[in-house]
PDB file of C-alpha atoms in Angstrom:
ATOM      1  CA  UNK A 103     -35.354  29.439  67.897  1.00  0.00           C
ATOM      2  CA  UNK A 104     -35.873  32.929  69.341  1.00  0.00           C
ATOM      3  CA  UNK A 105     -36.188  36.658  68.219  1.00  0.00           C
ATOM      4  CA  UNK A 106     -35.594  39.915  70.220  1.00  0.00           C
ATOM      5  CA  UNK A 107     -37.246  42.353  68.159  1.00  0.00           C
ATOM      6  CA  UNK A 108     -35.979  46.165  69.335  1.00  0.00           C
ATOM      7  CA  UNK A 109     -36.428  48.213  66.380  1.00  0.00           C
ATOM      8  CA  UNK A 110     -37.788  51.177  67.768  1.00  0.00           C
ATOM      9  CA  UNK A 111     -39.260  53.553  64.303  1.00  0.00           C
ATOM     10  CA  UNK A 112     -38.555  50.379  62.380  1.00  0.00           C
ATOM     11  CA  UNK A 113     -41.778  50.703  59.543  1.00  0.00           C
ATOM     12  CA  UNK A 114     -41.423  47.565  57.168  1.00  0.00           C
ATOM     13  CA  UNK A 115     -39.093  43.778  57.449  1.00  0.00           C
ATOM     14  CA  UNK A 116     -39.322  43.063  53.508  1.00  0.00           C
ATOM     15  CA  UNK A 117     -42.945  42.776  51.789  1.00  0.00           C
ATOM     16  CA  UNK A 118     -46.072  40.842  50.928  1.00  0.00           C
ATOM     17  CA  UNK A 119     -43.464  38.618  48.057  1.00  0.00           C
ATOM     18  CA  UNK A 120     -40.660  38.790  50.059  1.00  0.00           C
ATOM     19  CA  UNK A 121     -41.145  39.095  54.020  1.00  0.00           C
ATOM     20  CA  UNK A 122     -37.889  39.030  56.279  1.00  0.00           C
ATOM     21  CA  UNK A 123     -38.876  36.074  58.214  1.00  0.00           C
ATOM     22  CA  UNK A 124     -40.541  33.910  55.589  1.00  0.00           C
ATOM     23  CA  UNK A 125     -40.322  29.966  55.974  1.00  0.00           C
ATOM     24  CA  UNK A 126     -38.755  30.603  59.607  1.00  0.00           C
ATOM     25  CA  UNK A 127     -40.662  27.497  60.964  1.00  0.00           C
ATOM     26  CA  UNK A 128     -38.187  26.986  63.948  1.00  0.00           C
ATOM     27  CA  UNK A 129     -38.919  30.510  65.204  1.00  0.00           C
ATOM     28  CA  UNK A 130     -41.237  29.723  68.580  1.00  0.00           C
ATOM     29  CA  UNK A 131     -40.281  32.919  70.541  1.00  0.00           C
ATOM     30  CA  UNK A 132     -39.994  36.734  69.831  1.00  0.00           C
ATOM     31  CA  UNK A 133     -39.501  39.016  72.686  1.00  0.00           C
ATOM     32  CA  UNK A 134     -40.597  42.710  71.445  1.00  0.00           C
ATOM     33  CA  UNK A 135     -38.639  45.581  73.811  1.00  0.00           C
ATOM     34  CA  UNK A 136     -40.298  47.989  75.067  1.00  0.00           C
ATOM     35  CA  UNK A 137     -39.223  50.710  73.282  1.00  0.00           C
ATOM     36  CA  UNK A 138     -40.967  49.561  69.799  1.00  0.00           C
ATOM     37  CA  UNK A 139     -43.416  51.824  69.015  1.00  0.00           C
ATOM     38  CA  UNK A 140     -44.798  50.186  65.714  1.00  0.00           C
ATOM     39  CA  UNK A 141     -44.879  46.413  64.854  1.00  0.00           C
ATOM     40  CA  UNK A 142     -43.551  46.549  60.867  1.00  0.00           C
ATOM     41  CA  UNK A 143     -45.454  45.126  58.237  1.00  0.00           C
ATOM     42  CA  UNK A 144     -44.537  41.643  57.027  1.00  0.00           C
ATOM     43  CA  UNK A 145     -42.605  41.328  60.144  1.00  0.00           C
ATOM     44  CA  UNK A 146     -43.395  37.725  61.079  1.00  0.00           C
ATOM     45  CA  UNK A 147     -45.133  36.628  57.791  1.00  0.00           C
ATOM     46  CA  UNK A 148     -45.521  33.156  57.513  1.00  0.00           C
ATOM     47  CA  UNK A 149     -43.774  31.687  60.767  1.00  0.00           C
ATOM     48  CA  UNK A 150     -45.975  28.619  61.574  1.00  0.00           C
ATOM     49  CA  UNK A 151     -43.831  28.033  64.585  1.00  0.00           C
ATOM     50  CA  UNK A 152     -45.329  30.950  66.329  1.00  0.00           C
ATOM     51  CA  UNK A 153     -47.087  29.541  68.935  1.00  0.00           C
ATOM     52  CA  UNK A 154     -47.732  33.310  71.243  1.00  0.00           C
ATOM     53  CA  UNK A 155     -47.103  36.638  71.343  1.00  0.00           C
ATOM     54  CA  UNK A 156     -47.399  39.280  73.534  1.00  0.00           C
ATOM     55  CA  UNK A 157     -47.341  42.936  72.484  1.00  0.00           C
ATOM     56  CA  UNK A 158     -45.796  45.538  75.200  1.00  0.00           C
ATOM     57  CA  UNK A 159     -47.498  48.527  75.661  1.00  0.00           C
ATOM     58  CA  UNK A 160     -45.027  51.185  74.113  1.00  0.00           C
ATOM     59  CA  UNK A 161     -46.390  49.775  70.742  1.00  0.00           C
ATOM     60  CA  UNK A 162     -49.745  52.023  69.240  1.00  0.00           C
ATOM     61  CA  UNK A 163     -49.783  50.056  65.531  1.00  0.00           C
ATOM     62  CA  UNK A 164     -49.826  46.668  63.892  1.00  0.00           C
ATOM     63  CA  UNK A 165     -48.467  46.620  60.249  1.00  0.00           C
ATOM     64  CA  UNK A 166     -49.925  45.202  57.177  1.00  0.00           C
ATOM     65  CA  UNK A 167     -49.257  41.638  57.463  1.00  0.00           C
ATOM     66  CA  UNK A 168     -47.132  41.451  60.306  1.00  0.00           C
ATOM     67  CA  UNK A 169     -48.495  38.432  61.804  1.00  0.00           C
ATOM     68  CA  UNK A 170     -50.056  36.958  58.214  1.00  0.00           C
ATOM     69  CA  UNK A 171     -49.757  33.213  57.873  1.00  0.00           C
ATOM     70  CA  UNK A 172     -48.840  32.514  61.854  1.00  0.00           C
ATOM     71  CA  UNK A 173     -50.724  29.419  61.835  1.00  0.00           C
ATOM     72  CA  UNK A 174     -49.360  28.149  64.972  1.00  0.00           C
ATOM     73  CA  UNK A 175     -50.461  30.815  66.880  1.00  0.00           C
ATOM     74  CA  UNK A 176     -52.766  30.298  69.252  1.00  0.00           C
ATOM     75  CA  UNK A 177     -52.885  33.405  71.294  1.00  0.00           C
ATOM     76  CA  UNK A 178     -52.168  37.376  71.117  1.00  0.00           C
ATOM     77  CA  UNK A 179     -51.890  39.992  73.624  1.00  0.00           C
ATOM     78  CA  UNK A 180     -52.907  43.683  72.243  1.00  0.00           C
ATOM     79  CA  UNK A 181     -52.099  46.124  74.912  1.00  0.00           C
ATOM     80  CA  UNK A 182     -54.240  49.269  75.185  1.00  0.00           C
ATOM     81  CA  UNK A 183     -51.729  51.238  73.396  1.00  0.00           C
ATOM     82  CA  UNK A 184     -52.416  50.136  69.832  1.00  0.00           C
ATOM     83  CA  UNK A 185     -54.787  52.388  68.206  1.00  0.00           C
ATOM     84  CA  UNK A 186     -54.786  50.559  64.842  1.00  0.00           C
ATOM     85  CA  UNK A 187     -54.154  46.802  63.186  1.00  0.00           C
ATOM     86  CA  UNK A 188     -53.108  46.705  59.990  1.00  0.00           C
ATOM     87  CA  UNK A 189     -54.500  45.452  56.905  1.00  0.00           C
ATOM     88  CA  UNK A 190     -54.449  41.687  56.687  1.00  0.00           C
ATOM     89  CA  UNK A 191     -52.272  41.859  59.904  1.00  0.00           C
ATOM     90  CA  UNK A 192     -53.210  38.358  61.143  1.00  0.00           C
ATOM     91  CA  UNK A 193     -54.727  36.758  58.160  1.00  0.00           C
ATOM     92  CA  UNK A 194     -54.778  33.304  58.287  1.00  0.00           C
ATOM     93  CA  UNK A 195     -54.067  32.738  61.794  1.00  0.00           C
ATOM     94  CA  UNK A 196     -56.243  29.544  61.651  1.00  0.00           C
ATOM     95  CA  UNK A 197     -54.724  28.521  65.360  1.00  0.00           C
ATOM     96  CA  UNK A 198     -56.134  31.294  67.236  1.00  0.00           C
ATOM     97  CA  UNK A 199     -59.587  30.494  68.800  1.00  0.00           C
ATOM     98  CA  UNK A 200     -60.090  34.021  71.419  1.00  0.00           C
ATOM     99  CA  UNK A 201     -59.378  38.087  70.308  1.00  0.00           C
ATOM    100  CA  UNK A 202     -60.092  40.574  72.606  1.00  0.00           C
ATOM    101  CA  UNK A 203     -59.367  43.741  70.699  1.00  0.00           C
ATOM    102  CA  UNK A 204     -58.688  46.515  73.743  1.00  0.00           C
ATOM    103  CA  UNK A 205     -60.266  49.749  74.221  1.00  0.00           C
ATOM    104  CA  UNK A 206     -58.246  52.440  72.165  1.00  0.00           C
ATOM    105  CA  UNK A 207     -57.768  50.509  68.885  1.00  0.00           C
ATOM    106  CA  UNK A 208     -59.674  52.691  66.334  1.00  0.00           C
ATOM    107  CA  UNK A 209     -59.252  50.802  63.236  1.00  0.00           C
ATOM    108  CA  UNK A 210     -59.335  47.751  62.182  1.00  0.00           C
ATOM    109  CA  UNK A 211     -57.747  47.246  58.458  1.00  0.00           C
ATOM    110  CA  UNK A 212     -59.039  45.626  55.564  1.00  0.00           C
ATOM    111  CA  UNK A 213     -58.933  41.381  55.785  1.00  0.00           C
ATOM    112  CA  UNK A 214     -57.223  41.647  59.196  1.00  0.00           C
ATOM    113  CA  UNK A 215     -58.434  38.540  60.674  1.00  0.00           C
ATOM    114  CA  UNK A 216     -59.632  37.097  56.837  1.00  0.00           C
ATOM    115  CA  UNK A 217     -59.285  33.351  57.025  1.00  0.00           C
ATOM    116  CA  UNK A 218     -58.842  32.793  60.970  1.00  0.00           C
ATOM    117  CA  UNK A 219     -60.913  30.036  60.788  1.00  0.00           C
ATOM    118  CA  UNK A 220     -60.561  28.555  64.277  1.00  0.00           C
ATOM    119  CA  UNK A 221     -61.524  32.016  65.676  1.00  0.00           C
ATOM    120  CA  UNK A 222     -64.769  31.174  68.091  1.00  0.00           C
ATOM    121  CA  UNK A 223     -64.980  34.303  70.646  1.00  0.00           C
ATOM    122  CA  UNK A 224     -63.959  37.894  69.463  1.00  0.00           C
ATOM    123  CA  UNK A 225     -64.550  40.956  71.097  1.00  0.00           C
ATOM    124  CA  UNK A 226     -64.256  44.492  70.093  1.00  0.00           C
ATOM    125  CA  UNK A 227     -64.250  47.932  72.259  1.00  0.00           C
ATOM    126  CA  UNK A 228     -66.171  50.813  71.790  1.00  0.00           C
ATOM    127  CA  UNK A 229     -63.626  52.703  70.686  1.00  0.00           C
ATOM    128  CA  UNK A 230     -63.448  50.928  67.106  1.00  0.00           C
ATOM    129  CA  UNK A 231     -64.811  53.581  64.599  1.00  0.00           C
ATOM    130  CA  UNK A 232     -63.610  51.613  61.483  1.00  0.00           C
ATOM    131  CA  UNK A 233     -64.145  48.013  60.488  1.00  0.00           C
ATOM    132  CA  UNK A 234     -62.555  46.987  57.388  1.00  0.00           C
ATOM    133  CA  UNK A 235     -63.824  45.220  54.309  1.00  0.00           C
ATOM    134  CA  UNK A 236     -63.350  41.700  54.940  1.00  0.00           C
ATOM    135  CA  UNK A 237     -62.063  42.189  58.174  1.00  0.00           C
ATOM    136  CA  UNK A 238     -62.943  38.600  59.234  1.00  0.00           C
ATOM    137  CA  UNK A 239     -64.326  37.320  56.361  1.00  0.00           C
ATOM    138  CA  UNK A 240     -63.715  33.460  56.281  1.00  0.00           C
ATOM    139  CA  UNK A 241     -64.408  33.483  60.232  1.00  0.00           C
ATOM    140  CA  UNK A 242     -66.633  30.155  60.032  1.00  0.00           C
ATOM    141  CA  UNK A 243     -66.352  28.889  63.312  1.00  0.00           C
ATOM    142  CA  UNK A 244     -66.992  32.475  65.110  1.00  0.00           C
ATOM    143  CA  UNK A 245     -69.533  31.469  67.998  1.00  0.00           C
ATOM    144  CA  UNK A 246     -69.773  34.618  70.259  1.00  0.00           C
ATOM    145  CA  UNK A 247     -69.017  38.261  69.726  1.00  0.00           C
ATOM    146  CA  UNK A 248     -69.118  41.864  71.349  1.00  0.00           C
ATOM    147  CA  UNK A 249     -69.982  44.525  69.316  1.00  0.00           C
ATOM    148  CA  UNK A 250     -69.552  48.125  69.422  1.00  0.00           C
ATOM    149  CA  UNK A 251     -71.723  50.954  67.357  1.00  0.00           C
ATOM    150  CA  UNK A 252     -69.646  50.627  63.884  1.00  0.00           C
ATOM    151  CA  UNK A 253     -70.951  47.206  63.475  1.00  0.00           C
ATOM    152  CA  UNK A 254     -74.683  47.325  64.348  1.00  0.00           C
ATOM    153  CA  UNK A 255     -75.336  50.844  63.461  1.00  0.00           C
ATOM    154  CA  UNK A 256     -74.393  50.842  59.498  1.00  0.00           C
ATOM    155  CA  UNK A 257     -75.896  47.900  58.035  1.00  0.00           C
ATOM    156  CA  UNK A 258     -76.663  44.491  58.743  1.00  0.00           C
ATOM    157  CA  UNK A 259     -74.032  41.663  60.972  1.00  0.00           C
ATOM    158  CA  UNK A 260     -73.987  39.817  57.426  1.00  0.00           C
ATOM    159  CA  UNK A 261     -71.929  42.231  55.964  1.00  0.00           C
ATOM    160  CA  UNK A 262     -69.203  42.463  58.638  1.00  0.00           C
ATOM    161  CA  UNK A 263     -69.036  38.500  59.605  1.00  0.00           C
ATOM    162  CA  UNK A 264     -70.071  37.402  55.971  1.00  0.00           C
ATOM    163  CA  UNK A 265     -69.118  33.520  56.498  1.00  0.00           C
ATOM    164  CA  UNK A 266     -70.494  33.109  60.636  1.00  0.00           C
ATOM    165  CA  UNK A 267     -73.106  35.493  60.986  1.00  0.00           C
ATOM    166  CA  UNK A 268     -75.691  32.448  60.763  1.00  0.00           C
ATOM    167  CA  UNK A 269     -74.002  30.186  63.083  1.00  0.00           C
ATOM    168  CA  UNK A 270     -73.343  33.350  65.579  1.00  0.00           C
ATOM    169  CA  UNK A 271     -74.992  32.142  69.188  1.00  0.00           C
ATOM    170  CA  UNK A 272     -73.819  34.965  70.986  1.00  0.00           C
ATOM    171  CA  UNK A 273     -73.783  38.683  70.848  1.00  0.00           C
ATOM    172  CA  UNK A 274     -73.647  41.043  73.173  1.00  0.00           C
ATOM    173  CA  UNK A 275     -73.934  44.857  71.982  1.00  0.00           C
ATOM    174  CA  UNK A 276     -72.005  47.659  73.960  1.00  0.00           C
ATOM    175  CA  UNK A 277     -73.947  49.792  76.435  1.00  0.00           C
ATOM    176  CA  UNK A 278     -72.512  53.054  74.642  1.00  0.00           C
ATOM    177  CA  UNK A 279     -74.261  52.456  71.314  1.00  0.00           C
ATOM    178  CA  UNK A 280     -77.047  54.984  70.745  1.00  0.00           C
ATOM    179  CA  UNK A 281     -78.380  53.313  67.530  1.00  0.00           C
ATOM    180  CA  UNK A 282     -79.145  49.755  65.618  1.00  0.00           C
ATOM    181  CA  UNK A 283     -79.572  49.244  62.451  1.00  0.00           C
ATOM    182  CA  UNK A 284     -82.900  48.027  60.355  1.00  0.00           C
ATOM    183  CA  UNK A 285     -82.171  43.959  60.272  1.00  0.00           C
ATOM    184  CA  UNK A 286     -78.691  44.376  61.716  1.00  0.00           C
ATOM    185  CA  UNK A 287     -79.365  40.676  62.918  1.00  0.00           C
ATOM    186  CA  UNK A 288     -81.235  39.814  59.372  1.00  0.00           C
ATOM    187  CA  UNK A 289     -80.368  36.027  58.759  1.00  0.00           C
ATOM    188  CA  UNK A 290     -78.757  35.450  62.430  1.00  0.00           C
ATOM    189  CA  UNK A 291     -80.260  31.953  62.662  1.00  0.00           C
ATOM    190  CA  UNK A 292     -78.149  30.256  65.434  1.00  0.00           C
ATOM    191  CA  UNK A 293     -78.546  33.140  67.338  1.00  0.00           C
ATOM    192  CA  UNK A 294     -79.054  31.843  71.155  1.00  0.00           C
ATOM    193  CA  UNK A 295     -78.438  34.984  73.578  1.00  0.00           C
ATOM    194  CA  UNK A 296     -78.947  38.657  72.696  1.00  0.00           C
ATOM    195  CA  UNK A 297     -77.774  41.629  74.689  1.00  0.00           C
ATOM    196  CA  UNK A 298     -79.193  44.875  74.032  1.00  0.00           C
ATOM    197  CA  UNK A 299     -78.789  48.532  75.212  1.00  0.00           C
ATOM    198  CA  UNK A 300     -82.399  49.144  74.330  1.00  0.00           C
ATOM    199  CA  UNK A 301     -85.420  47.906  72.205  1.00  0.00           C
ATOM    200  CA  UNK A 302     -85.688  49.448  68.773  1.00  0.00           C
ATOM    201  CA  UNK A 303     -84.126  51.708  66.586  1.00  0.00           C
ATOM    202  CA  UNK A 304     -82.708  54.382  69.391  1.00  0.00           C
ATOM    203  CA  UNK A 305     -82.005  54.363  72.771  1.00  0.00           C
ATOM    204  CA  UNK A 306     -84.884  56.079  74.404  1.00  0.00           C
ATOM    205  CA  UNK A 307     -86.869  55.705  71.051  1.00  0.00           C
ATOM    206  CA  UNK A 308     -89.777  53.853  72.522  1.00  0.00           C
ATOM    207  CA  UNK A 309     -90.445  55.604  75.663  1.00  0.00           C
ATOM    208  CA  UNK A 310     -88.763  59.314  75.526  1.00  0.00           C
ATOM    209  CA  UNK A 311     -91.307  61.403  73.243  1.00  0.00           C
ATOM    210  CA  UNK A 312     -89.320  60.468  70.212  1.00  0.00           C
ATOM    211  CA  UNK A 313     -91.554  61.201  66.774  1.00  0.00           C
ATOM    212  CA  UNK A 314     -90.923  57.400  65.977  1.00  0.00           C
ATOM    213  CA  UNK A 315     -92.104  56.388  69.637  1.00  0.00           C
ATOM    214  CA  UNK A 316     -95.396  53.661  68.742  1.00  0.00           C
ATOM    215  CA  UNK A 317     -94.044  52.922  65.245  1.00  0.00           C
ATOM    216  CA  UNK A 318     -92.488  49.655  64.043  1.00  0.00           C
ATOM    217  CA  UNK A 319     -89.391  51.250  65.183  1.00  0.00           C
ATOM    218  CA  UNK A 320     -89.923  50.990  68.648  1.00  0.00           C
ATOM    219  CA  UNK A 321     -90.325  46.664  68.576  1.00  0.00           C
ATOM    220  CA  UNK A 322     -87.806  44.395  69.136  1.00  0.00           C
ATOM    221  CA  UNK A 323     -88.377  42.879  65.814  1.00  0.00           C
ATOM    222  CA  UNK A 324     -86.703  45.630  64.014  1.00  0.00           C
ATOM    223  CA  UNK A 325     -83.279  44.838  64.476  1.00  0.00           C
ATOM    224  CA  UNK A 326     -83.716  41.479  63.130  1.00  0.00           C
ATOM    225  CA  UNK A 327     -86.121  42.642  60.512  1.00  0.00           C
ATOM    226  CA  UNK A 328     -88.951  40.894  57.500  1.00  0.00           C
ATOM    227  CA  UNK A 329     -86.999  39.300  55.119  1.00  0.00           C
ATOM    228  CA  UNK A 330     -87.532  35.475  55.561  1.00  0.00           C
ATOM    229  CA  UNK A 331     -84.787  33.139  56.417  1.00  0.00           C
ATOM    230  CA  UNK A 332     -84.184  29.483  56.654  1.00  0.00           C
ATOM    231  CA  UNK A 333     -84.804  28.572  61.010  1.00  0.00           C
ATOM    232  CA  UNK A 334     -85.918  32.113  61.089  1.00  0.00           C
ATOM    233  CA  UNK A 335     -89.472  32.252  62.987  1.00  0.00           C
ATOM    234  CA  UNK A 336     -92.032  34.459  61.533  1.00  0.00           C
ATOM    235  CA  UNK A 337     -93.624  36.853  64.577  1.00  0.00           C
ATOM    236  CA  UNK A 338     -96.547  39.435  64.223  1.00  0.00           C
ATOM    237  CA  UNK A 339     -95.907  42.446  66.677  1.00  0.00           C
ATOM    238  CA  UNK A 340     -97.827  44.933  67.332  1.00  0.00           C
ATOM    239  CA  UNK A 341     -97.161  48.647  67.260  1.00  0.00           C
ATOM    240  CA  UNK A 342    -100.867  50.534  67.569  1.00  0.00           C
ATOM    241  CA  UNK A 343    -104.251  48.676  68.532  1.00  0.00           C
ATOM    242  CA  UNK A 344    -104.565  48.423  64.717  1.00  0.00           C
ATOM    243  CA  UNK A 345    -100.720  48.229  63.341  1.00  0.00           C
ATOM    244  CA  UNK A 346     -98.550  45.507  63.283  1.00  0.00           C
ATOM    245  CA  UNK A 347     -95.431  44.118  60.975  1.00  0.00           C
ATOM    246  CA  UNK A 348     -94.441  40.314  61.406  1.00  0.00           C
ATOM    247  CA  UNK A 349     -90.859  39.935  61.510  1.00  0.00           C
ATOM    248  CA  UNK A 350     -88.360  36.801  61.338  1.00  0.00           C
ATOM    249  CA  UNK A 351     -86.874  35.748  64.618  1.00  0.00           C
ATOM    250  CA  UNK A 352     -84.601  32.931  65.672  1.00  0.00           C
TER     251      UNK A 352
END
């Protein structure tokens, strides 16, 4: 079964109790025109038939929900249009295994990917100023990630990837962020390959006549900070001939 989806300032199909397409298992295919500007919320709620999708570029937001439940999907294409994805707008998607979120989304809504639990690579763009609560909670099998500033620079990983940030092997941060976070990587256990802009707290911090330059800001310890965790190596590192602070490294 197929859909052709033209709806051009079309803002809602139904709602969370009561979605247009509910229990459509048959429906494989949906063809979105290129006219749509928004993709309604609830709009495909709950068809497990969905196997992929593929968003054109006319369209600049994902509702609430629109893609909740698609448990047969196993990929989405987000064009460079979309500047925001709803709340829960693909909770549940357990199929789905690779997101690249494209530069120009801004914000990502509350519980948006809550629950994909195949998900194993994401990546998101610079351009993402806003990262949801819960935004992939429930994310257990999430192996490798790209960050941008939002996520290392206000608060630890454990707080945006609650359920994988321990079993994380891979993260790579984007060049454009200026600052990290105290223990951003706290508790990051599995974690196999780092990329990093820069050592320490700010880019430049160590070396450019900054008044934390020779501090405990300026190691590479700091961004994975001194609380102890379980496979967590405990490293002294030096700041000053005299000065040191041991922090917990995978």
């Amino acid at each position: 079964t197929s859909v052709e989806f033209n709806a051009e300032n079309c803002t809602s199909m139904g709602s969370y109790d009561y979605p247009v397409f509910s229990g459509c298992t048959a429906l494989s295919t949906v063809t979105i025109g290129e006219n749509v500007k928004n993709i309604p919320a609830c709009a495909f709620y709950g068809c497990t038939g969905l196997t992929s999708i593929e968003i054109p570029n006319s369209v600049t937001s994902i509702g609430s929900s629109a893609f909740s439940d698609c448990t047969g999907l196993t990929s989405i294409t987000i064009p460079n249009s979309v500047t925001s994805i709803g709340d829960y707008a693909f909770t549940r998607c357990s199929s789905l295994t690779s997101i690249t979120i494209p530069e120009g989304v801004a914000e990502i809504g509350d519980c948006s990917f809550m629950n994909c639990s195949g998900l194993i690579s994401l990546s998101m763009p610079k351009s993402v100023v806003k990262i949801g609560g819960a935004a992939f909670s429930g994310c257990k099998g999430l192996k490798q990630v790209v960050l941008p500033a939002v996520a290392v620079s206000g608060g630890k990983l454990s707080s945006k990837f609650p359920d994988s940030y321990m079993s994380i092997t891979n993260i790579v941060v984007h060049d454009s962020v200026k600052s990290l976070s105290n223990g951003v990587f706290s508790g990051c256990s599995g974690l196999e390959n780092l990329v990093l802009p820069f050592v320490g707290r700010e880019r430049g911090g160590a070396c450019a006549g900054r008044e934390y330059a020779g501090t405990e800001y300026s190691l590479f310890g700091y961004v994975f900070g001194t609380s102890s965790a379980s496979s967590m190596i405990p490293v002294n590192q030096y700041y000053s001939s005299s000065a040191s602070k041991t922090y917990y490294i995978p």
